[in-house]
């Protein structure tokens, strides 16, 4: 394990005002996004879409410290033959890779899932390092509902995250540890707080037992936020107050960065919440690792038409810039609309 490389990669990922573009949707997730804009889910369309994002020079150089890729994309080349990884690196951004192979049902635990992908991971990480990946992502999915999550499910997911993280660090790849408590459902912000606290306490205990080097790891959590169907949606200030108290109670300061997922928040909502969190002095760098909240506007503007690429790139650039300001605690509705 090269600790110096892990620390320097982790710090570069959370350099001031910078965050990650999560462009690692699997083939079925990107299909859902493409269906919404009437684009056929072909390998070429996936390539063309991601190519124009990665070629958007301003946000890629200014705001995006790294890009999380899917296995297909890390091996793909642009229309002119340049590997997409090289386009990302040329912008000064770091390529990363999603290495889990998605959630599967947990036998005996109806409604709960565990993440698969440990089989052969050691070798895959070696290959990904050679392809240019310097960080990786593994997402554990925790749902809130009647009688769930169970302690057993949280524990199983936390143990998998810890095994994954240890394997990454052995390969000199920074693990992004992503335990996502879903915001689907009608639960309150307090219930999200309680469940996320249980999850994070368990995850950090497992990371300790697996001897994971926290200074060379990044946490990608959900915010403390009410379920989408809950009657009362908290203000950014309330989300920030709950989220900061939660992390103060659960996340060691040795972790260099917390990079949030957007999880189904609206794109401006995700920016406003991140900004409110960063309005306070915090012991970690706190930034974004957004998928939908960074891409939604660009996908809509593009809609599969090459004539719309400039407009789509402008939409991506705007969202990335707004999130940079939020990562610095300098965003406002006035700059959003300027
Ligand atoms: P969202 O921001 O769309 O939640 O995606 C982030 C991510 O990487 C989920 O694993």
JSON list of N, CA, C and O in Angstrom, two decimals, residues 123-149:
[
{"chain": "A", "resi": 123, "resn": "UNK", "atom": "N", "xyz": [-7.93, -8.68, -8.71]},
{"chain": "A", "resi": 123, "resn": "UNK", "atom": "CA", "xyz": [-7.36, -8.64, -10.07]},
{"chain": "A", "resi": 123, "resn": "UNK", "atom": "C", "xyz": [-7.97, -7.48, -10.87]},
{"chain": "A", "resi": 123, "resn": "UNK", "atom": "O", "xyz": [-7.27, -6.78, -11.62]},
{"chain": "A", "resi": 124, "resn": "UNK", "atom": "N", "xyz": [-9.28, -7.29, -10.71]},
{"chain": "A", "resi": 124, "resn": "UNK", "atom": "CA", "xyz": [-9.91, -6.20, -11.45]},
{"chain": "A", "resi": 124, "resn": "UNK", "atom": "C", "xyz": [-9.31, -4.85, -11.06]},
{"chain": "A", "resi": 124, "resn": "UNK", "atom": "O", "xyz": [-9.12, -3.97, -11.89]},
{"chain": "A", "resi": 125, "resn": "UNK", "atom": "N", "xyz": [-9.00, -4.67, -9.77]},
{"chain": "A", "resi": 125, "resn": "UNK", "atom": "CA", "xyz": [-8.42, -3.40, -9.31]},
{"chain": "A", "resi": 125, "resn": "UNK", "atom": "C", "xyz": [-7.05, -3.18, -9.94]},
{"chain": "A", "resi": 125, "resn": "UNK", "atom": "O", "xyz": [-6.71, -2.06, -10.34]},
{"chain": "A", "resi": 126, "resn": "UNK", "atom": "N", "xyz": [-6.26, -4.26, -10.04]},
{"chain": "A", "resi": 126, "resn": "UNK", "atom": "CA", "xyz": [-4.95, -4.15, -10.70]},
{"chain": "A", "resi": 126, "resn": "UNK", "atom": "C", "xyz": [-5.12, -3.67, -12.13]},
{"chain": "A", "resi": 126, "resn": "UNK", "atom": "O", "xyz": [-4.40, -2.81, -12.62]},
{"chain": "A", "resi": 127, "resn": "UNK", "atom": "N", "xyz": [-6.10, -4.27, -12.83]},
{"chain": "A", "resi": 127, "resn": "UNK", "atom": "CA", "xyz": [-6.35, -3.89, -14.23]},
{"chain": "A", "resi": 127, "resn": "UNK", "atom": "C", "xyz": [-6.83, -2.43, -14.32]},
{"chain": "A", "resi": 127, "resn": "UNK", "atom": "O", "xyz": [-6.39, -1.68, -15.19]},
{"chain": "A", "resi": 128, "resn": "UNK", "atom": "N", "xyz": [-7.73, -2.05, -13.42]},
{"chain": "A", "resi": 128, "resn": "UNK", "atom": "CA", "xyz": [-8.25, -0.67, -13.46]},
{"chain": "A", "resi": 128, "resn": "UNK", "atom": "C", "xyz": [-7.15, 0.35, -13.19]},
{"chain": "A", "resi": 128, "resn": "UNK", "atom": "O", "xyz": [-7.13, 1.42, -13.78]},
{"chain": "A", "resi": 129, "resn": "UNK", "atom": "N", "xyz": [-6.21, 0.00, -12.29]},
{"chain": "A", "resi": 129, "resn": "UNK", "atom": "CA", "xyz": [-5.10, 0.92, -12.02]},
{"chain": "A", "resi": 129, "resn": "UNK", "atom": "C", "xyz": [-4.32, 1.14, -13.31]},
{"chain": "A", "resi": 129, "resn": "UNK", "atom": "O", "xyz": [-3.98, 2.27, -13.66]},
{"chain": "A", "resi": 130, "resn": "UNK", "atom": "N", "xyz": [-4.06, 0.03, -14.03]},
{"chain": "A", "resi": 130, "resn": "UNK", "atom": "CA", "xyz": [-3.32, 0.14, -15.29]},
{"chain": "A", "resi": 130, "resn": "UNK", "atom": "C", "xyz": [-4.08, 0.98, -16.32]},
{"chain": "A", "resi": 130, "resn": "UNK", "atom": "O", "xyz": [-3.51, 1.66, -17.16]},
{"chain": "A", "resi": 131, "resn": "UNK", "atom": "N", "xyz": [-5.41, 0.92, -16.27]},
{"chain": "A", "resi": 131, "resn": "UNK", "atom": "CA", "xyz": [-6.23, 1.72, -17.20]},
{"chain": "A", "resi": 131, "resn": "UNK", "atom": "C", "xyz": [-6.32, 3.18, -16.77]},
{"chain": "A", "resi": 131, "resn": "UNK", "atom": "O", "xyz": [-6.91, 4.00, -17.48]},
{"chain": "A", "resi": 132, "resn": "UNK", "atom": "N", "xyz": [-5.79, 3.52, -15.59]},
{"chain": "A", "resi": 132, "resn": "UNK", "atom": "CA", "xyz": [-5.75, 4.92, -15.18]},
{"chain": "A", "resi": 132, "resn": "UNK", "atom": "C", "xyz": [-6.57, 5.27, -13.95]},
{"chain": "A", "resi": 132, "resn": "UNK", "atom": "O", "xyz": [-6.53, 6.42, -13.49]},
{"chain": "A", "resi": 133, "resn": "UNK", "atom": "N", "xyz": [-7.34, 4.32, -13.43]},
{"chain": "A", "resi": 133, "resn": "UNK", "atom": "CA", "xyz": [-8.20, 4.64, -12.27]},
{"chain": "A", "resi": 133, "resn": "UNK", "atom": "C", "xyz": [-7.35, 4.85, -11.02]},
{"chain": "A", "resi": 133, "resn": "UNK", "atom": "O", "xyz": [-6.47, 4.03, -10.72]},
{"chain": "A", "resi": 134, "resn": "UNK", "atom": "N", "xyz": [-7.61, 5.92, -10.31]},
{"chain": "A", "resi": 134, "resn": "UNK", "atom": "CA", "xyz": [-6.89, 6.18, -9.05]},
{"chain": "A", "resi": 134, "resn": "UNK", "atom": "C", "xyz": [-7.83, 6.17, -7.85]},
{"chain": "A", "resi": 134, "resn": "UNK", "atom": "O", "xyz": [-7.42, 6.31, -6.72]},
{"chain": "A", "resi": 135, "resn": "UNK", "atom": "N", "xyz": [-9.14, 6.08, -8.12]},
{"chain": "A", "resi": 135, "resn": "UNK", "atom": "CA", "xyz": [-10.08, 5.87, -7.02]},
{"chain": "A", "resi": 135, "resn": "UNK", "atom": "C", "xyz": [-11.20, 4.96, -7.53]},
{"chain": "A", "resi": 135, "resn": "UNK", "atom": "O", "xyz": [-11.35, 4.77, -8.74]},
{"chain": "A", "resi": 136, "resn": "UNK", "atom": "N", "xyz": [-11.94, 4.39, -6.57]},
{"chain": "A", "resi": 136, "resn": "UNK", "atom": "CA", "xyz": [-13.03, 3.47, -6.93]},
{"chain": "A", "resi": 136, "resn": "UNK", "atom": "C", "xyz": [-14.26, 3.79, -6.10]},
{"chain": "A", "resi": 136, "resn": "UNK", "atom": "O", "xyz": [-14.20, 4.57, -5.14]},
{"chain": "A", "resi": 137, "resn": "UNK", "atom": "N", "xyz": [-15.37, 3.19, -6.49]},
{"chain": "A", "resi": 137, "resn": "UNK", "atom": "CA", "xyz": [-16.62, 3.41, -5.76]},
{"chain": "A", "resi": 137, "resn": "UNK", "atom": "C", "xyz": [-17.35, 2.09, -5.53]},
{"chain": "A", "resi": 137, "resn": "UNK", "atom": "O", "xyz": [-17.38, 1.23, -6.42]},
{"chain": "A", "resi": 138, "resn": "UNK", "atom": "N", "xyz": [-17.92, 1.94, -4.35]},
{"chain": "A", "resi": 138, "resn": "UNK", "atom": "CA", "xyz": [-18.78, 0.79, -4.01]},
{"chain": "A", "resi": 138, "resn": "UNK", "atom": "C", "xyz": [-19.97, 1.35, -3.27]},
{"chain": "A", "resi": 138, "resn": "UNK", "atom": "O", "xyz": [-19.80, 2.03, -2.26]},
{"chain": "A", "resi": 139, "resn": "UNK", "atom": "N", "xyz": [-21.16, 1.06, -3.78]},
{"chain": "A", "resi": 139, "resn": "UNK", "atom": "CA", "xyz": [-22.38, 1.62, -3.19]},
{"chain": "A", "resi": 139, "resn": "UNK", "atom": "C", "xyz": [-23.16, 0.53, -2.46]},
{"chain": "A", "resi": 139, "resn": "UNK", "atom": "O", "xyz": [-23.46, -0.51, -3.04]},
{"chain": "A", "resi": 140, "resn": "UNK", "atom": "N", "xyz": [-23.46, 0.79, -1.19]},
{"chain": "A", "resi": 140, "resn": "UNK", "atom": "CA", "xyz": [-24.35, -0.08, -0.42]},
{"chain": "A", "resi": 140, "resn": "UNK", "atom": "C", "xyz": [-25.69, 0.64, -0.33]},
{"chain": "A", "resi": 140, "resn": "UNK", "atom": "O", "xyz": [-25.73, 1.85, -0.12]},
{"chain": "A", "resi": 141, "resn": "UNK", "atom": "N", "xyz": [-26.77, -0.10, -0.51]},
{"chain": "A", "resi": 141, "resn": "UNK", "atom": "CA", "xyz": [-28.10, 0.52, -0.55]},
{"chain": "A", "resi": 141, "resn": "UNK", "atom": "C", "xyz": [-28.92, 0.09, 0.66]},
{"chain": "A", "resi": 141, "resn": "UNK", "atom": "O", "xyz": [-29.16, -1.10, 0.87]},
{"chain": "A", "resi": 142, "resn": "UNK", "atom": "N", "xyz": [-29.31, 1.07, 1.45]},
{"chain": "A", "resi": 142, "resn": "UNK", "atom": "CA", "xyz": [-30.11, 0.79, 2.66]},
{"chain": "A", "resi": 142, "resn": "UNK", "atom": "C", "xyz": [-31.46, 1.48, 2.47]},
{"chain": "A", "resi": 142, "resn": "UNK", "atom": "O", "xyz": [-31.52, 2.70, 2.27]},
{"chain": "A", "resi": 143, "resn": "UNK", "atom": "N", "xyz": [-32.51, 0.68, 2.54]},
{"chain": "A", "resi": 143, "resn": "UNK", "atom": "CA", "xyz": [-33.86, 1.24, 2.36]},
{"chain": "A", "resi": 143, "resn": "UNK", "atom": "C", "xyz": [-34.53, 1.41, 3.72]},
{"chain": "A", "resi": 143, "resn": "UNK", "atom": "O", "xyz": [-34.32, 0.60, 4.61]},
{"chain": "A", "resi": 144, "resn": "UNK", "atom": "N", "xyz": [-35.34, 2.46, 3.85]},
{"chain": "A", "resi": 144, "resn": "UNK", "atom": "CA", "xyz": [-36.10, 2.65, 5.09]},
{"chain": "A", "resi": 144, "resn": "UNK", "atom": "C", "xyz": [-37.55, 2.25, 4.81]},
{"chain": "A", "resi": 144, "resn": "UNK", "atom": "O", "xyz": [-38.14, 2.68, 3.81]},
{"chain": "A", "resi": 145, "resn": "UNK", "atom": "N", "xyz": [-38.12, 1.41, 5.66]},
{"chain": "A", "resi": 145, "resn": "UNK", "atom": "CA", "xyz": [-39.52, 1.00, 5.49]},
{"chain": "A", "resi": 145, "resn": "UNK", "atom": "C", "xyz": [-40.01, 0.35, 6.76]},
{"chain": "A", "resi": 145, "resn": "UNK", "atom": "O", "xyz": [-39.36, 0.47, 7.81]},
{"chain": "A", "resi": 146, "resn": "UNK", "atom": "N", "xyz": [-41.12, -0.35, 6.64]},
{"chain": "A", "resi": 146, "resn": "UNK", "atom": "CA", "xyz": [-41.70, -1.04, 7.79]},
{"chain": "A", "resi": 146, "resn": "UNK", "atom": "C", "xyz": [-40.77, -2.13, 8.28]},
{"chain": "A", "resi": 146, "resn": "UNK", "atom": "O", "xyz": [-40.58, -3.14, 7.60]},
{"chain": "A", "resi": 147, "resn": "UNK", "atom": "N", "xyz": [-40.16, -1.96, 9.43]},
{"chain": "A", "resi": 147, "resn": "UNK", "atom": "CA", "xyz": [-39.27, -2.99, 9.99]},
{"chain": "A", "resi": 147, "resn": "UNK", "atom": "C", "xyz": [-37.91, -3.08, 9.33]},
{"chain": "A", "resi": 147, "resn": "UNK", "atom": "O", "xyz": [-37.12, -3.96, 9.68]},
{"chain": "A", "resi": 148, "resn": "UNK", "atom": "N", "xyz": [-37.63, -2.22, 8.40]},
{"chain": "A", "resi": 148, "resn": "UNK", "atom": "CA", "xyz": [-36.28, -2.22, 7.78]},
{"chain": "A", "resi": 148, "resn": "UNK", "atom": "C", "xyz": [-35.71, -0.80, 7.82]},
{"chain": "A", "resi": 148, "resn": "UNK", "atom": "O", "xyz": [-36.48, 0.16, 7.82]},
{"chain": "A", "resi": 149, "resn": "UNK", "atom": "N", "xyz": [-34.39, -0.68, 7.87]},
{"chain": "A", "resi": 149, "resn": "UNK", "atom": "CA", "xyz": [-33.40, -1.74, 7.75]},
{"chain": "A", "resi": 149, "resn": "UNK", "atom": "C", "xyz": [-33.22, -2.52, 9.05]},
{"chain": "A", "resi": 149, "resn": "UNK", "atom": "O", "xyz": [-33.43, -1.99, 10.12]}
]
